[in-house]
Tab-separated table of C-alpha atoms in Angstrom:
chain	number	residue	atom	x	y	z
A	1	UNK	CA	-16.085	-13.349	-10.425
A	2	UNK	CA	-12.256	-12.923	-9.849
A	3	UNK	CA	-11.533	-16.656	-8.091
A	4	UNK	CA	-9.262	-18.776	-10.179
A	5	UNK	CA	-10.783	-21.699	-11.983
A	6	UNK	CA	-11.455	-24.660	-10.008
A	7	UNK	CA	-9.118	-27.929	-9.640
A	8	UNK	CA	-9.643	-29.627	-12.939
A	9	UNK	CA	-10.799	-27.254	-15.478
A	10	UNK	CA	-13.567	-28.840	-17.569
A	11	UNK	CA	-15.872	-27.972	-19.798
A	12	UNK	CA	-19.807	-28.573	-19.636
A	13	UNK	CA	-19.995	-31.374	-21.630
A	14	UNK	CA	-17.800	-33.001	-18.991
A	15	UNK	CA	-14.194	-32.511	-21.653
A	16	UNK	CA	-11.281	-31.212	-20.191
A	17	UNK	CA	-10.570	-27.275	-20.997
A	18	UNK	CA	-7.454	-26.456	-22.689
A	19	UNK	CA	-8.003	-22.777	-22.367
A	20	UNK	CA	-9.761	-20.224	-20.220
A	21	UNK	CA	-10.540	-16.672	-20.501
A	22	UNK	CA	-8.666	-14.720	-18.713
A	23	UNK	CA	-9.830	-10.644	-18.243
A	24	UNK	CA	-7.890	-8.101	-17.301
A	25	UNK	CA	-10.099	-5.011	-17.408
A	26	UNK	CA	-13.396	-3.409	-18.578
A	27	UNK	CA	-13.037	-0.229	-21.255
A	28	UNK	CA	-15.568	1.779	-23.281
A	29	UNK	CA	-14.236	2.838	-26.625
A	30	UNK	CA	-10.639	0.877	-26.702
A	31	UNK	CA	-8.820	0.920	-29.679
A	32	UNK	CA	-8.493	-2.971	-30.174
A	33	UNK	CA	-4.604	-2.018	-32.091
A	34	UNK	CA	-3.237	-0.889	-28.845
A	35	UNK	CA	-2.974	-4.357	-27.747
A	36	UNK	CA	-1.149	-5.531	-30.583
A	37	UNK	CA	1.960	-7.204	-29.132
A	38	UNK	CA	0.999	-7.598	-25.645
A	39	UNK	CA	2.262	-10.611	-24.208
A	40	UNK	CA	-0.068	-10.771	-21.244
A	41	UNK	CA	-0.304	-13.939	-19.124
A	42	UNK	CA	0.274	-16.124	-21.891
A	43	UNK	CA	2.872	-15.409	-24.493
A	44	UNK	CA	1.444	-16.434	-28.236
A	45	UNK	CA	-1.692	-16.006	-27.651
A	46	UNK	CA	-3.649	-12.529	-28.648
A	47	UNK	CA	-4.858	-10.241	-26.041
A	48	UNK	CA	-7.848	-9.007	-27.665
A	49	UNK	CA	-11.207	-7.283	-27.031
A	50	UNK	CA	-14.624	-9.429	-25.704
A	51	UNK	CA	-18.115	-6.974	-26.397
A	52	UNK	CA	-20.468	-6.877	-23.680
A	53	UNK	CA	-23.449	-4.790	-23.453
A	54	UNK	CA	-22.211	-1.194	-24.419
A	55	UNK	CA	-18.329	-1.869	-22.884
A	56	UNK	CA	-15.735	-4.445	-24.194
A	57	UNK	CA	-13.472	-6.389	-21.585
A	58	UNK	CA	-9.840	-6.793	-22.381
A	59	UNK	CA	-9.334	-10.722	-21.972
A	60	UNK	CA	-6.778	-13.238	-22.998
A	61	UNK	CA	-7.121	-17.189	-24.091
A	62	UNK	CA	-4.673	-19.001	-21.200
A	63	UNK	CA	-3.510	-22.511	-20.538
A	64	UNK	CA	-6.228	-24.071	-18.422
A	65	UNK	CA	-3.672	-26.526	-16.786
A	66	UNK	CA	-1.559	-23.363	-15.457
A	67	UNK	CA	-4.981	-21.484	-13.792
A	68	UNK	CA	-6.968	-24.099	-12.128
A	69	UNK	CA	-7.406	-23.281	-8.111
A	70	UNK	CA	-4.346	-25.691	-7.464
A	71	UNK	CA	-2.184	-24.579	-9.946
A	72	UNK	CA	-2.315	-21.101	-9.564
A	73	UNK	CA	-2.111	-21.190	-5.841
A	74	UNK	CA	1.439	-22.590	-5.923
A	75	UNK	CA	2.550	-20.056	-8.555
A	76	UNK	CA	1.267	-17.347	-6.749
A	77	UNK	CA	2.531	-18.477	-3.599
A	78	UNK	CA	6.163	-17.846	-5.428
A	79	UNK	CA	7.225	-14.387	-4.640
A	80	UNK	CA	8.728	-14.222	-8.283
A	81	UNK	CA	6.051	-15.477	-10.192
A	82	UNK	CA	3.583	-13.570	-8.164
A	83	UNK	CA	5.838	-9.955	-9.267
A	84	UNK	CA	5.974	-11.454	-13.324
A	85	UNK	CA	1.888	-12.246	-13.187
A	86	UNK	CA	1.250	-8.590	-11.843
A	87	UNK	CA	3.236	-6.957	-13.965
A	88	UNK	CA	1.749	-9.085	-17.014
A	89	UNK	CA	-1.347	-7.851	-15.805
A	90	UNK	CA	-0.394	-4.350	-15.393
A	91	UNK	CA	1.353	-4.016	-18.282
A	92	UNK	CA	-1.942	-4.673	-20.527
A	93	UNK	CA	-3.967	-2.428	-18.388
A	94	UNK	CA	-1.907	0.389	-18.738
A	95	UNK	CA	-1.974	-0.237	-22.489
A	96	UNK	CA	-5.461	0.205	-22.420
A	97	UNK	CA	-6.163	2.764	-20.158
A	98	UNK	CA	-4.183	5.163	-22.036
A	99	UNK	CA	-6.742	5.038	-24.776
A	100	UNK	CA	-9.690	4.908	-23.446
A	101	UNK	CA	-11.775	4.903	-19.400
A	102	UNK	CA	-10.504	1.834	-18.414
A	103	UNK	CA	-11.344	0.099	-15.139
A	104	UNK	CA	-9.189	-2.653	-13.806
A	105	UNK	CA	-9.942	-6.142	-12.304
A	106	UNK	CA	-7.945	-8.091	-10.125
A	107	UNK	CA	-5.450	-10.227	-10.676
A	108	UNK	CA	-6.516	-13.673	-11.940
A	109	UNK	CA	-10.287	-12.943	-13.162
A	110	UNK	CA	-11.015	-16.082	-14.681
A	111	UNK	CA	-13.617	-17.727	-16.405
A	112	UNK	CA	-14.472	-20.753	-18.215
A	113	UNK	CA	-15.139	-19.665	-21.962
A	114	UNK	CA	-15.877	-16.173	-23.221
A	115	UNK	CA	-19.830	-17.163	-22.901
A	116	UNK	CA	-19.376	-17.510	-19.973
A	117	UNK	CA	-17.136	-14.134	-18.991
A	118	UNK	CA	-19.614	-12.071	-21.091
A	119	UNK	CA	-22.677	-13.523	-19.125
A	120	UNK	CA	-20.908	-12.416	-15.935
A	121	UNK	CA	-19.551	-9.297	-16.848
A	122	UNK	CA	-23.019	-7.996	-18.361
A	123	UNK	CA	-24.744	-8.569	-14.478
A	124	UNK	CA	-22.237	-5.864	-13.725
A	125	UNK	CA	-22.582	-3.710	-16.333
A	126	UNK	CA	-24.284	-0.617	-14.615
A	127	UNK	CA	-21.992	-1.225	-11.802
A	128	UNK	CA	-18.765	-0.902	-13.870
A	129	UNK	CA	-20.073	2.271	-15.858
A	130	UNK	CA	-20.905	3.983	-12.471
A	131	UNK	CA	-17.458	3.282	-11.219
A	132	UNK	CA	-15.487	4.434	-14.961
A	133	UNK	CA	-17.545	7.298	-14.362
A	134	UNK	CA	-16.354	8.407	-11.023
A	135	UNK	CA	-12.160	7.334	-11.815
A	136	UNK	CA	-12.447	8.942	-15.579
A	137	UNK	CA	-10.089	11.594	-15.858
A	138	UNK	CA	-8.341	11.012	-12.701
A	139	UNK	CA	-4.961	8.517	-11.756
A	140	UNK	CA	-4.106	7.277	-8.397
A	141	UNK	CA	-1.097	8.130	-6.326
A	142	UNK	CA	0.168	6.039	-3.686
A	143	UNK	CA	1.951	7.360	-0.432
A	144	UNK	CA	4.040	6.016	2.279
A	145	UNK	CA	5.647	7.352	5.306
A	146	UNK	CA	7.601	5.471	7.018
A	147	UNK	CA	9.215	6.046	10.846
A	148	UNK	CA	12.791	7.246	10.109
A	149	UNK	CA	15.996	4.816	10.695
A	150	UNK	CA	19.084	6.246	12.756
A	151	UNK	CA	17.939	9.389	14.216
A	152	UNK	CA	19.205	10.431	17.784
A	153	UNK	CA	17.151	9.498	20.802
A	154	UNK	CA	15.456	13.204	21.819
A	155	UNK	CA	15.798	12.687	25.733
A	156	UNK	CA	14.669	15.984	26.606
A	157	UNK	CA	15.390	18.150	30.229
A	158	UNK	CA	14.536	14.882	32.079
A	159	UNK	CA	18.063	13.427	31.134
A	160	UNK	CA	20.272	15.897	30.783
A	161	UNK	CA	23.693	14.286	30.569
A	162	UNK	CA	26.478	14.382	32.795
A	163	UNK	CA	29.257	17.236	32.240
A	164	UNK	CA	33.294	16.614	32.137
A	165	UNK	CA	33.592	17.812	35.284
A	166	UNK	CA	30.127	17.040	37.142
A	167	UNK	CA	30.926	15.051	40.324
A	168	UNK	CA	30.340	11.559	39.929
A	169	UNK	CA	30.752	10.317	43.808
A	170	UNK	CA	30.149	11.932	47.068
A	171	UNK	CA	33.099	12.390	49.874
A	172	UNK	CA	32.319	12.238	53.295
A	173	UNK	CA	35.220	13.958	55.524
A	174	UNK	CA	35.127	13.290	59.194
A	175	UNK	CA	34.254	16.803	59.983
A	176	UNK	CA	30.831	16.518	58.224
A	177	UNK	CA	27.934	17.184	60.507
A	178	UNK	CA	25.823	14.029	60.506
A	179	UNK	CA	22.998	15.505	58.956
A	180	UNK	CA	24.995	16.321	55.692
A	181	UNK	CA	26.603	12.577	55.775
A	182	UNK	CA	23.132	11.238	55.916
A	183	UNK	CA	22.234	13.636	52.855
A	184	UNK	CA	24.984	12.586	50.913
A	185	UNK	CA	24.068	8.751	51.587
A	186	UNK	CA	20.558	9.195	50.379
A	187	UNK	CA	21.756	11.131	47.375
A	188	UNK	CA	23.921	8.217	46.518
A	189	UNK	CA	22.535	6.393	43.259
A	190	UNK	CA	22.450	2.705	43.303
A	191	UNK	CA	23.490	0.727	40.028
A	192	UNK	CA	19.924	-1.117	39.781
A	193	UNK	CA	18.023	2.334	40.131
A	194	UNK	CA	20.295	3.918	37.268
A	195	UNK	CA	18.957	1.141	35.158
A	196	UNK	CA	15.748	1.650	35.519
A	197	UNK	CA	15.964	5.460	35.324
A	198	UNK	CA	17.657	4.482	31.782
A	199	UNK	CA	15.124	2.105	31.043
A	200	UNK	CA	12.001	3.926	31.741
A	201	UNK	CA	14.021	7.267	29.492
A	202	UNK	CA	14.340	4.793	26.588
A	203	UNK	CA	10.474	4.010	27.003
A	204	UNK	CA	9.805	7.339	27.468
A	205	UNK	CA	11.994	8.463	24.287
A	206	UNK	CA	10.154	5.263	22.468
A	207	UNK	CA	6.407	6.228	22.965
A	208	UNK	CA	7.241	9.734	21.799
A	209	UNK	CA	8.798	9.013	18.552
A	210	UNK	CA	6.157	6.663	17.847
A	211	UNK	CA	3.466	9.591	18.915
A	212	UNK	CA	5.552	11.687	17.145
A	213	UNK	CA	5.085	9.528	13.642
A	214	UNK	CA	1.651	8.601	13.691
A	215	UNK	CA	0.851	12.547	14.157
A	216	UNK	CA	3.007	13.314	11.299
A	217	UNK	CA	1.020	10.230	9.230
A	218	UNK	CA	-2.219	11.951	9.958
A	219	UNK	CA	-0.872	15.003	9.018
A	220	UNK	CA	0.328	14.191	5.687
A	221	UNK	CA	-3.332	11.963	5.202
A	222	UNK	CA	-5.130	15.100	5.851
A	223	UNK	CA	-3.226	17.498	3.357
A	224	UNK	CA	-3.107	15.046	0.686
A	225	UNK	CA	-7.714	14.265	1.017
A	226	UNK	CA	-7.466	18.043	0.538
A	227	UNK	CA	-5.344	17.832	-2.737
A	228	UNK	CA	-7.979	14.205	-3.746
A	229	UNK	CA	-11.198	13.663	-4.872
A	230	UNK	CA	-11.107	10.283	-2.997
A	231	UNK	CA	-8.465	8.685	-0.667
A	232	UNK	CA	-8.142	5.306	0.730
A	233	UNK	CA	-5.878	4.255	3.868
A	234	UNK	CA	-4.760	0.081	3.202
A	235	UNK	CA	-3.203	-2.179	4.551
A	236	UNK	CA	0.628	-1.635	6.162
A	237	UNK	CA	2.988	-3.160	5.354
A	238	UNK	CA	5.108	-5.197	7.782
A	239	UNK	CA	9.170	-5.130	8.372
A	240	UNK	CA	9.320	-8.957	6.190
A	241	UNK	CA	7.862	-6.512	2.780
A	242	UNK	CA	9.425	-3.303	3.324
A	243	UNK	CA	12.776	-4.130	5.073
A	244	UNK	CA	14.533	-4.434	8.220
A	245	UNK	CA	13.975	-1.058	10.458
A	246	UNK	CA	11.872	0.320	8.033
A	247	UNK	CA	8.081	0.948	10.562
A	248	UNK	CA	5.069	1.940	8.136
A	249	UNK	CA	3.133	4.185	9.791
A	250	UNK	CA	0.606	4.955	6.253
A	251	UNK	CA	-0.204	3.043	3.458
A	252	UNK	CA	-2.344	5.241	1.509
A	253	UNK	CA	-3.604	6.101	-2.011
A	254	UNK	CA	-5.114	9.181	-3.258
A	255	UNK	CA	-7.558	9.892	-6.254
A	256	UNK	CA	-6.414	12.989	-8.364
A	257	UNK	CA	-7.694	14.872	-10.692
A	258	UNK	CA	-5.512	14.541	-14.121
A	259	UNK	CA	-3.699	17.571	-14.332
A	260	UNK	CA	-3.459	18.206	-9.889
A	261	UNK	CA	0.405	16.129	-10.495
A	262	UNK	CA	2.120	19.507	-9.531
A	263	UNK	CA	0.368	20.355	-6.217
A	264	UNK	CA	0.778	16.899	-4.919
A	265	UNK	CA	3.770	16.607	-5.518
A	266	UNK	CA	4.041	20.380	-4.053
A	267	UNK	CA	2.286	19.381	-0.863
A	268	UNK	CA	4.452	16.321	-0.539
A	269	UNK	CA	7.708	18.680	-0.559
A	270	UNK	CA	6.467	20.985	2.031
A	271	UNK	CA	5.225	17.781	4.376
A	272	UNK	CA	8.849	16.591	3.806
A	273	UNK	CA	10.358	19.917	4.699
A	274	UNK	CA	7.703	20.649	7.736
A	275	UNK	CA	9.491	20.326	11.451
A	276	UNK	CA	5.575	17.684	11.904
A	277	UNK	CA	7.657	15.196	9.476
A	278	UNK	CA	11.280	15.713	10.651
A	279	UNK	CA	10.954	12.141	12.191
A	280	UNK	CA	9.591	10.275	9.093
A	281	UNK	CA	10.082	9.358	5.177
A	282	UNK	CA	7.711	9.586	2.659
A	283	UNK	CA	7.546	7.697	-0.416
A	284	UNK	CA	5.422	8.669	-3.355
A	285	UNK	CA	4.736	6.753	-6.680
A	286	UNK	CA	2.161	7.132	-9.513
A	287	UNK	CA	0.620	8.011	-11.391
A	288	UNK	CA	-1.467	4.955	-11.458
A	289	UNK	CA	-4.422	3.210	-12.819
A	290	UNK	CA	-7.033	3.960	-10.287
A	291	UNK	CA	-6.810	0.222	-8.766
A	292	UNK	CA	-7.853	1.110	-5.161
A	293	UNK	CA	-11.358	2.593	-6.632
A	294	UNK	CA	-12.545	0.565	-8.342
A	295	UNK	CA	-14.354	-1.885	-6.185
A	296	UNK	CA	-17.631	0.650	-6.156
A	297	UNK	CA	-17.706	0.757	-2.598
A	298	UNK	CA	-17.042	3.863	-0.370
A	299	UNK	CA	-14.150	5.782	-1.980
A	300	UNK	CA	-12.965	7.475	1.365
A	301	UNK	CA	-13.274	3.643	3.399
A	302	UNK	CA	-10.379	2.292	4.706
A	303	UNK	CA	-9.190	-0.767	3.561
């Protein structure tokens, strides 16, 4: 249901397609006048409302040419189109679901003609009114924590630097018994053992802060379920999405009751301000359409 068109878009008679249908979401009472204006994925043309069953889907006539399989893969595969297509798409689900239970579809749900979209949707009909019915009344919040840049290395008792006036050689006089000059020899720290002493500290100091951060991660996943109805861990992100030195150690979103917006955002200040977290960042933003819910499955999976 949600590939893009294939290669040449034609129609069953064999014609070429100029258009295709293009849905963005399923609704159930949507005011068709709060999509007046939207520009959607094609500028000029209407995004309007498509009956099926008991629910309407929010859909949009687009260009055939510019969402066949071919052409859509190279447009997505450019970072900036990819950004102005989800935001399109976003923009005229938000519009929607402020009006009415709305659930999302992915990017790029395409079909042929609206026959065939409403044929489609209605095989999923009870399947999209049992999912409205569990994300009605509720937005999703996303949450990040990331290792924190720049902090001092803790090296702990094991190596305790130097002091201004600590000895840093041993001086053998010719009155020292020979059990005392053999001491001192033994004592004597070679260059390549320093190293590794340094080496295996900087390990050492390496595997704790990363202990250190996926305990705090689990800790702010666990207060957060409390706060949710439903929460899902995805995918992290790696350094090439969220920047140089920036480690993700959670990628998570949260299903909230409408009206919980104060204690999350109250548990997220005391996670911040907990000595668990004093090693980590945490990045917050929503409320959003409940995209990570929608896809009927387990709503506490992982992703």
């Amino acid at each position: 249901m949600t590939r893009p068109l294939p290669g040449a878009v034609v129609t069953p008679g064999g014609l070429p397609a100029t258009t295709a249908t293009y849905v963005f979401a399923v609704c159930h009472g949507c005011d068709p006048a709060v999509l007046t204006g939207l520009t959607g994925q094609a500028a000029g043309a209407p995004v309007r409302l498509l009956r099926f069953g008991s629910l309407e889907a929010v859909v949009q006539d687009v260009p055939a040419e510019m969402f066949g399989e071919e052409a859509l893969r190279e447009r997505l595969a450019n970072r900036a189109e990819l950004e102005h297509c989800a935001r399109a798409h976003h923009a005229v689900v938000a519009a929607a679901a402020g009006r009415a239970p709305t659930l999302p579809l992915p990017l790029a749900t395409l079909y042929l003609s609206d026959e065939r979209a409403r044929a489609a949707l209605c095989e999923d009909e009870g399947r999209f009114r049992s999912v409205m019915g569990r994300i009605a009344g509720r937005v999703e919040w996303g949450v990040k924590v990331y290792a924190a840049p720049g902090l001092p290395e803790r090296t702990g008792p094991r190596a305790a630097a130097p002091t201004a006036t600590a000895p840093t050689t041993t001086t053998l006089t010719a009155a020292a018994p020979p059990e005392t000059a053999s001491s001192a020899r033994t004592n004597t720290r070679r260059p390549g053992h320093a190293y590794l002493d340094r080496a295996r500290g900087a390990r050492r100091a390496r595997e704790e802060r990363q202990e250190a951060g996926l305990n705090a991660a689990a800790s702010v996943d666990r207060a957060l379920r409390d706060i949710a109805v439903a929460g899902r861990r995805l995918r992290s992100h790696d350094t090439g999405v969220t920047g140089a030195g920036r480690v993700q150690l959670l990628n998570a979103a949260y299903l909230v009751d409408e009206g919980r917006e104060a204690d999350l955002t109250r548990a997220v200040e005391q996670l911040r301000t907990s000595p668990g977290c004093a090693r980590v960042e945490l990045e917050v933003t929503g409320p959003w359409v409940p995209y990570s819910f929608v896809d009927g499955g387990d709503p506490d999976a992982d992703q």
